[in-house]
Amino acid sequence: MNFFVIVFLSLIFLFNTQPSHAEDKNCEYQYMTNQSKIGWTAFKTSERVAVNGEFKKFEIEVKKKSHSLSELFENTEAEILSRQVDTGNPDRDKTLFDHFFSKILNKSKIKGHFTKVSLHGNQGDLELKLSLNGVTRTVPMKLTVNESNISAVGEFDLMKFALGKAYNSLHKACEKLHTGKDGLSKTWKTAQIRLSGVIHQKCP
């Protein structure tokens, strides 16, 4: 196990749009939920080395079509259906489940709700209402449109979701692997969350 994880999530959003930097009000946008990915970025060592992972099973409910990207994602909801994750390393995935996700309240669902979505040119913002471990808090997100992609990044503190027990369990299991060049072992208490997907655009 050579990293520290967070749940959920953590959101860089990547929405592959087909045309330009800014939305066109004459066009109709549709989000393809079957091509979505939900992932997170966690950090280890004093150098803050990033480690990425994705959730295997989830559902997303989004407005079917809209002439505005902002309106398309307003009130979008996502729910994680499985606490199994994919980091590209099966041994690490098992450690994450055993020492982090299994410590989260069994009946507590991991959910996200998007509100206050705004996009002006190639920059924007949104608020993610993240529900994790029986706690719901707002995670601010920054949106950036880059040619055919939209990216959004938000960062949150695990301790604000009452995840101290899970954090301590994971840090202890990964103490040696989270030791940096300075000889100190560090598992960061902040993490990022992301969602990626594809948008189809239809213009007259």
PDB file of C-alpha atoms in Angstrom:
ATOM      1  CA  MET A   1       0.000   0.000   0.000  1.00  0.00           C
ATOM      2  CA  ASN A   2       1.788   3.159  -1.083  1.00  0.00           C
ATOM      3  CA  PHE A   3      -0.749   5.900  -0.697  1.00  0.00           C
ATOM      4  CA  PHE A   4      -3.444   7.482   1.343  1.00  0.00           C
ATOM      5  CA  VAL A   5      -6.981   7.526   0.020  1.00  0.00           C
ATOM      6  CA  ILE A   6     -10.072   9.426   0.616  1.00  0.00           C
ATOM      7  CA  VAL A   7     -13.477   8.415  -0.129  1.00  0.00           C
ATOM      8  CA  PHE A   8     -15.351   9.584  -2.921  1.00  0.00           C
ATOM      9  CA  LEU A   9     -14.478  10.885  -3.259  1.00  0.00           C
ATOM     10  CA  SER A  10     -12.500  13.712  -3.969  1.00  0.00           C
ATOM     11  CA  LEU A  11     -13.860  16.033  -8.000  1.00  0.00           C
ATOM     12  CA  ILE A  12     -11.671  16.807 -11.106  1.00  0.00           C
ATOM     13  CA  PHE A  13     -14.671  16.851 -13.585  1.00  0.00           C
ATOM     14  CA  LEU A  14     -13.859  16.158 -17.226  1.00  0.00           C
ATOM     15  CA  PHE A  15     -16.755  16.619 -19.603  1.00  0.00           C
ATOM     16  CA  ASN A  16     -15.683  16.049 -23.194  1.00  0.00           C
ATOM     17  CA  THR A  17     -17.710  18.525 -25.209  1.00  0.00           C
ATOM     18  CA  GLN A  18     -17.647  18.528 -28.933  1.00  0.00           C
ATOM     19  CA  PRO A  19     -17.224  22.111 -30.027  1.00  0.00           C
ATOM     20  CA  SER A  20     -15.660  25.177 -28.453  1.00  0.00           C
ATOM     21  CA  HIS A  21     -14.483  26.832 -25.254  1.00  0.00           C
ATOM     22  CA  ALA A  22     -17.817  28.415 -24.334  1.00  0.00           C
ATOM     23  CA  GLU A  23     -21.352  27.109 -24.477  1.00  0.00           C
ATOM     24  CA  ASP A  24     -23.624  28.149 -27.348  1.00  0.00           C
ATOM     25  CA  LYS A  25     -27.212  28.946 -26.339  1.00  0.00           C
ATOM     26  CA  ASN A  26     -28.363  27.862 -29.810  1.00  0.00           C
ATOM     27  CA  CYS A  27     -27.056  24.356 -29.169  1.00  0.00           C
ATOM     28  CA  GLU A  28     -28.581  21.518 -27.173  1.00  0.00           C
ATOM     29  CA  TYR A  29     -26.365  19.628 -24.716  1.00  0.00           C
ATOM     30  CA  GLN A  30     -26.797  16.067 -23.495  1.00  0.00           C
ATOM     31  CA  TYR A  31     -24.715  14.353 -20.811  1.00  0.00           C
ATOM     32  CA  MET A  32     -23.927  10.661 -21.434  1.00  0.00           C
ATOM     33  CA  THR A  33     -24.243   9.059 -17.997  1.00  0.00           C
ATOM     34  CA  ASN A  34     -23.074   5.646 -19.235  1.00  0.00           C
ATOM     35  CA  GLN A  35     -19.642   7.113 -19.998  1.00  0.00           C
ATOM     36  CA  SER A  36     -19.076   8.678 -16.586  1.00  0.00           C
ATOM     37  CA  LYS A  37     -16.275   8.063 -14.115  1.00  0.00           C
ATOM     38  CA  ILE A  38     -16.088   9.142 -10.477  1.00  0.00           C
ATOM     39  CA  GLY A  39     -12.669   9.335  -8.898  1.00  0.00           C
ATOM     40  CA  TRP A  40     -10.522  10.928  -6.231  1.00  0.00           C
ATOM     41  CA  THR A  41      -7.007  12.131  -5.600  1.00  0.00           C
ATOM     42  CA  ALA A  42      -5.316  11.527  -2.254  1.00  0.00           C
ATOM     43  CA  PHE A  43      -1.906  12.628  -1.004  1.00  0.00           C
ATOM     44  CA  LYS A  44       0.998  11.013   0.866  1.00  0.00           C
ATOM     45  CA  THR A  45       4.430  12.037   2.269  1.00  0.00           C
ATOM     46  CA  SER A  46       5.549  15.569   3.136  1.00  0.00           C
ATOM     47  CA  GLU A  47       6.097  16.168  -0.596  1.00  0.00           C
ATOM     48  CA  ARG A  48       2.328  15.736  -1.074  1.00  0.00           C
ATOM     49  CA  VAL A  49       2.633  13.011  -3.690  1.00  0.00           C
ATOM     50  CA  ALA A  50      -0.715  12.502  -5.445  1.00  0.00           C
ATOM     51  CA  VAL A  51      -2.377   9.099  -5.853  1.00  0.00           C
ATOM     52  CA  ASN A  52      -5.506   8.592  -7.970  1.00  0.00           C
ATOM     53  CA  GLY A  53      -8.311   6.065  -7.861  1.00  0.00           C
ATOM     54  CA  GLU A  54     -11.859   5.467  -9.084  1.00  0.00           C
ATOM     55  CA  PHE A  55     -15.063   3.977  -7.703  1.00  0.00           C
ATOM     56  CA  LYS A  56     -16.253   0.854  -9.510  1.00  0.00           C
ATOM     57  CA  LYS A  57     -20.042   1.216  -9.189  1.00  0.00           C
ATOM     58  CA  PHE A  58     -22.160   4.363  -9.063  1.00  0.00           C
ATOM     59  CA  GLU A  59     -25.277   6.012 -10.438  1.00  0.00           C
ATOM     60  CA  ILE A  60     -25.720   9.534 -11.820  1.00  0.00           C
ATOM     61  CA  GLU A  61     -29.015  11.357 -12.337  1.00  0.00           C
ATOM     62  CA  VAL A  62     -28.756  14.430 -14.557  1.00  0.00           C
ATOM     63  CA  LYS A  63     -31.113  16.565 -16.626  1.00  0.00           C
ATOM     64  CA  LYS A  64     -31.535  14.813 -19.974  1.00  0.00           C
ATOM     65  CA  LYS A  65     -31.015  17.834 -22.253  1.00  0.00           C
ATOM     66  CA  SER A  66     -30.475  21.580 -21.969  1.00  0.00           C
ATOM     67  CA  HIS A  67     -29.413  24.624 -23.991  1.00  0.00           C
ATOM     68  CA  SER A  68     -27.114  25.591 -21.106  1.00  0.00           C
ATOM     69  CA  LEU A  69     -24.264  23.579 -19.604  1.00  0.00           C
ATOM     70  CA  SER A  70     -24.856  25.310 -16.290  1.00  0.00           C
ATOM     71  CA  GLU A  71     -28.521  24.304 -16.263  1.00  0.00           C
ATOM     72  CA  LEU A  72     -27.655  20.808 -17.461  1.00  0.00           C
ATOM     73  CA  PHE A  73     -25.685  20.021 -14.305  1.00  0.00           C
ATOM     74  CA  GLU A  74     -27.758  21.985 -11.798  1.00  0.00           C
ATOM     75  CA  ASN A  75     -29.261  19.526  -9.267  1.00  0.00           C
ATOM     76  CA  THR A  76     -27.340  16.578 -10.712  1.00  0.00           C
ATOM     77  CA  GLU A  77     -27.050  13.745  -8.178  1.00  0.00           C
ATOM     78  CA  ALA A  78     -24.502  10.937  -7.865  1.00  0.00           C
ATOM     79  CA  GLU A  79     -24.431   7.942  -5.525  1.00  0.00           C
ATOM     80  CA  ILE A  80     -21.654   5.428  -4.909  1.00  0.00           C
ATOM     81  CA  LEU A  81     -23.090   1.889  -4.960  1.00  0.00           C
ATOM     82  CA  SER A  82     -19.946   0.011  -3.932  1.00  0.00           C
ATOM     83  CA  ARG A  83     -17.010   0.859  -1.683  1.00  0.00           C
ATOM     84  CA  GLN A  84     -14.673  -1.127  -3.885  1.00  0.00           C
ATOM     85  CA  VAL A  85     -12.134   1.098  -5.628  1.00  0.00           C
ATOM     86  CA  ASP A  86      -9.694   0.723  -8.498  1.00  0.00           C
ATOM     87  CA  THR A  87      -6.218   2.221  -8.151  1.00  0.00           C
ATOM     88  CA  GLY A  88      -4.531  -0.098 -10.638  1.00  0.00           C
ATOM     89  CA  ASN A  89      -3.059  -2.140  -7.773  1.00  0.00           C
ATOM     90  CA  PRO A  90      -5.216  -5.005  -6.371  1.00  0.00           C
ATOM     91  CA  ASP A  91      -3.210  -5.268  -3.132  1.00  0.00           C
ATOM     92  CA  ARG A  92      -3.587  -1.557  -2.503  1.00  0.00           C
ATOM     93  CA  ASP A  93      -7.297  -1.718  -3.319  1.00  0.00           C
ATOM     94  CA  LYS A  94      -7.753  -4.382  -0.638  1.00  0.00           C
ATOM     95  CA  THR A  95      -5.824  -2.341   1.913  1.00  0.00           C
ATOM     96  CA  LEU A  96      -8.031   0.650   1.194  1.00  0.00           C
ATOM     97  CA  PHE A  97     -11.176  -1.352   1.745  1.00  0.00           C
ATOM     98  CA  ASP A  98      -9.923  -3.118   4.879  1.00  0.00           C
ATOM     99  CA  HIS A  99      -8.435  -0.054   6.561  1.00  0.00           C
ATOM    100  CA  PHE A 100     -10.562   2.830   5.282  1.00  0.00           C
ATOM    101  CA  PHE A 101     -13.872   2.098   3.589  1.00  0.00           C
ATOM    102  CA  SER A 102     -14.844  -0.682   5.983  1.00  0.00           C
ATOM    103  CA  LYS A 103     -14.594   1.886   8.807  1.00  0.00           C
ATOM    104  CA  ILE A 104     -17.302   4.075   7.292  1.00  0.00           C
ATOM    105  CA  LEU A 105     -20.811   3.662   8.700  1.00  0.00           C
ATOM    106  CA  ASN A 106     -22.273   0.572   7.046  1.00  0.00           C
ATOM    107  CA  LYS A 107     -25.663   2.142   6.361  1.00  0.00           C
ATOM    108  CA  SER A 108     -24.252   5.508   5.340  1.00  0.00           C
ATOM    109  CA  LYS A 109     -24.476   6.229   1.632  1.00  0.00           C
ATOM    110  CA  ILE A 110     -21.905   8.255  -0.259  1.00  0.00           C
ATOM    111  CA  LYS A 111     -23.790  10.876  -2.250  1.00  0.00           C
ATOM    112  CA  GLY A 112     -23.136  14.083  -4.144  1.00  0.00           C
ATOM    113  CA  HIS A 113     -25.548  16.840  -5.212  1.00  0.00           C
ATOM    114  CA  PHE A 114     -24.502  19.703  -7.521  1.00  0.00           C
ATOM    115  CA  THR A 115     -25.878  23.191  -6.887  1.00  0.00           C
ATOM    116  CA  LYS A 116     -25.091  26.786  -7.861  1.00  0.00           C
ATOM    117  CA  VAL A 117     -23.489  25.795 -11.161  1.00  0.00           C
ATOM    118  CA  SER A 118     -22.244  28.801 -13.140  1.00  0.00           C
ATOM    119  CA  LEU A 119     -20.094  29.029 -16.259  1.00  0.00           C
ATOM    120  CA  HIS A 120     -18.796  32.259 -17.814  1.00  0.00           C
ATOM    121  CA  GLY A 121     -16.611  31.777 -20.868  1.00  0.00           C
ATOM    122  CA  ASN A 122     -14.103  29.090 -19.997  1.00  0.00           C
ATOM    123  CA  GLN A 123     -14.289  29.486 -16.196  1.00  0.00           C
ATOM    124  CA  GLY A 124     -16.979  28.571 -13.690  1.00  0.00           C
ATOM    125  CA  ASP A 125     -17.941  27.360 -10.240  1.00  0.00           C
ATOM    126  CA  LEU A 126     -20.281  24.906  -8.568  1.00  0.00           C
ATOM    127  CA  GLU A 127     -21.035  23.643  -5.094  1.00  0.00           C
ATOM    128  CA  LEU A 128     -21.018  19.942  -4.293  1.00  0.00           C
ATOM    129  CA  LYS A 129     -23.200  18.858  -1.382  1.00  0.00           C
ATOM    130  CA  LEU A 130     -21.187  15.815  -0.318  1.00  0.00           C
ATOM    131  CA  SER A 131     -22.768  13.271   2.047  1.00  0.00           C
ATOM    132  CA  LEU A 132     -20.231  10.903   3.591  1.00  0.00           C
ATOM    133  CA  ASN A 133     -20.174   8.883   6.810  1.00  0.00           C
ATOM    134  CA  GLY A 134     -23.493  10.375   7.897  1.00  0.00           C
ATOM    135  CA  VAL A 135     -22.239  13.962   7.454  1.00  0.00           C
ATOM    136  CA  THR A 136     -23.204  16.423   4.690  1.00  0.00           C
ATOM    137  CA  ARG A 137     -21.017  19.410   3.851  1.00  0.00           C
ATOM    138  CA  THR A 138     -20.471  21.762   0.926  1.00  0.00           C
ATOM    139  CA  VAL A 139     -17.366  21.352  -1.240  1.00  0.00           C
ATOM    140  CA  PRO A 140     -16.651  24.328  -3.578  1.00  0.00           C
ATOM    141  CA  MET A 141     -15.581  23.334  -7.088  1.00  0.00           C
ATOM    142  CA  LYS A 142     -13.699  25.292  -9.760  1.00  0.00           C
ATOM    143  CA  LEU A 143     -14.664  24.721 -13.402  1.00  0.00           C
ATOM    144  CA  THR A 144     -12.414  25.269 -16.418  1.00  0.00           C
ATOM    145  CA  VAL A 145     -13.323  24.715 -20.081  1.00  0.00           C
ATOM    146  CA  ASN A 146     -10.391  23.694 -22.278  1.00  0.00           C
ATOM    147  CA  GLU A 147     -11.325  23.059 -25.893  1.00  0.00           C
ATOM    148  CA  SER A 148     -13.454  19.894 -25.733  1.00  0.00           C
ATOM    149  CA  ASN A 149     -13.001  19.323 -21.993  1.00  0.00           C
ATOM    150  CA  ILE A 150     -14.531  20.715 -18.821  1.00  0.00           C
ATOM    151  CA  SER A 151     -12.583  20.205 -15.609  1.00  0.00           C
ATOM    152  CA  ALA A 152     -13.683  20.917 -12.037  1.00  0.00           C
ATOM    153  CA  VAL A 153     -11.563  20.510  -8.924  1.00  0.00           C
ATOM    154  CA  GLY A 154     -12.692  20.505  -5.315  1.00  0.00           C
ATOM    155  CA  GLU A 155     -10.848  19.660  -2.107  1.00  0.00           C
ATOM    156  CA  PHE A 156     -12.192  18.720   1.329  1.00  0.00           C
ATOM    157  CA  ASP A 157     -11.037  17.751   4.813  1.00  0.00           C
ATOM    158  CA  LEU A 158     -11.658  14.165   5.931  1.00  0.00           C
ATOM    159  CA  MET A 159     -11.922  15.223   9.554  1.00  0.00           C
ATOM    160  CA  LYS A 160     -14.987  17.340   8.771  1.00  0.00           C
ATOM    161  CA  PHE A 161     -16.745  14.090   7.838  1.00  0.00           C
ATOM    162  CA  ALA A 162     -15.927  12.352  11.142  1.00  0.00           C
ATOM    163  CA  LEU A 163     -13.443  10.042   9.406  1.00  0.00           C
ATOM    164  CA  GLY A 164     -10.777  10.105  12.101  1.00  0.00           C
ATOM    165  CA  LYS A 165     -11.085   6.373  12.834  1.00  0.00           C
ATOM    166  CA  ALA A 166     -10.756   5.431   9.160  1.00  0.00           C
ATOM    167  CA  TYR A 167      -7.891   7.875   8.668  1.00  0.00           C
ATOM    168  CA  ASN A 168      -5.924   6.520  11.647  1.00  0.00           C
ATOM    169  CA  SER A 169      -6.440   2.934  10.504  1.00  0.00           C
ATOM    170  CA  LEU A 170      -5.160   3.667   7.001  1.00  0.00           C
ATOM    171  CA  HIS A 171      -2.229   5.778   8.170  1.00  0.00           C
ATOM    172  CA  LYS A 172      -1.063   3.028  10.531  1.00  0.00           C
ATOM    173  CA  ALA A 173      -1.311   0.382   7.797  1.00  0.00           C
ATOM    174  CA  CYS A 174       0.656   2.575   5.371  1.00  0.00           C
ATOM    175  CA  GLU A 175       3.038   4.269   7.786  1.00  0.00           C
ATOM    176  CA  LYS A 176       6.244   2.997   6.177  1.00  0.00           C
ATOM    177  CA  LEU A 177       5.005   3.506   2.631  1.00  0.00           C
ATOM    178  CA  HIS A 178       3.978   7.078   3.413  1.00  0.00           C
ATOM    179  CA  THR A 179       7.468   8.019   4.591  1.00  0.00           C
ATOM    180  CA  GLY A 180       9.097  10.680   2.427  1.00  0.00           C
ATOM    181  CA  LYS A 181      12.639  11.842   1.787  1.00  0.00           C
ATOM    182  CA  ASP A 182      12.607  13.731   5.083  1.00  0.00           C
ATOM    183  CA  GLY A 183      12.088  10.490   7.010  1.00  0.00           C
ATOM    184  CA  LEU A 184       8.620  11.541   8.169  1.00  0.00           C
ATOM    185  CA  SER A 185       5.462   9.541   7.551  1.00  0.00           C
ATOM    186  CA  LYS A 186       2.538  11.683   6.454  1.00  0.00           C
ATOM    187  CA  THR A 187      -0.971  10.839   5.324  1.00  0.00           C
ATOM    188  CA  TRP A 188      -2.755  14.001   4.273  1.00  0.00           C
ATOM    189  CA  LYS A 189      -6.163  14.762   5.742  1.00  0.00           C
ATOM    190  CA  THR A 190      -7.318  16.583   2.608  1.00  0.00           C
ATOM    191  CA  ALA A 191      -8.288  15.041  -0.710  1.00  0.00           C
ATOM    192  CA  GLN A 192      -9.787  15.984  -4.068  1.00  0.00           C
ATOM    193  CA  ILE A 193     -12.811  14.566  -5.836  1.00  0.00           C
ATOM    194  CA  ARG A 194     -13.590  14.397  -9.544  1.00  0.00           C
ATOM    195  CA  LEU A 195     -16.119  13.195 -12.070  1.00  0.00           C
ATOM    196  CA  SER A 196     -15.545  12.675 -15.773  1.00  0.00           C
ATOM    197  CA  GLY A 197     -17.975  12.140 -18.578  1.00  0.00           C
ATOM    198  CA  VAL A 198     -18.989  12.970 -22.137  1.00  0.00           C
ATOM    199  CA  ILE A 199     -21.331  15.653 -23.431  1.00  0.00           C
ATOM    200  CA  HIS A 200     -22.964  15.456 -26.843  1.00  0.00           C
ATOM    201  CA  GLN A 201     -23.781  18.758 -28.518  1.00  0.00           C
ATOM    202  CA  LYS A 202     -26.388  19.310 -31.214  1.00  0.00           C
ATOM    203  CA  CYS A 203     -26.489  22.647 -33.019  1.00  0.00           C
ATOM    204  CA  PRO A 204     -28.887  23.919 -35.730  1.00  0.00           C
TER     205      PRO A 204
END
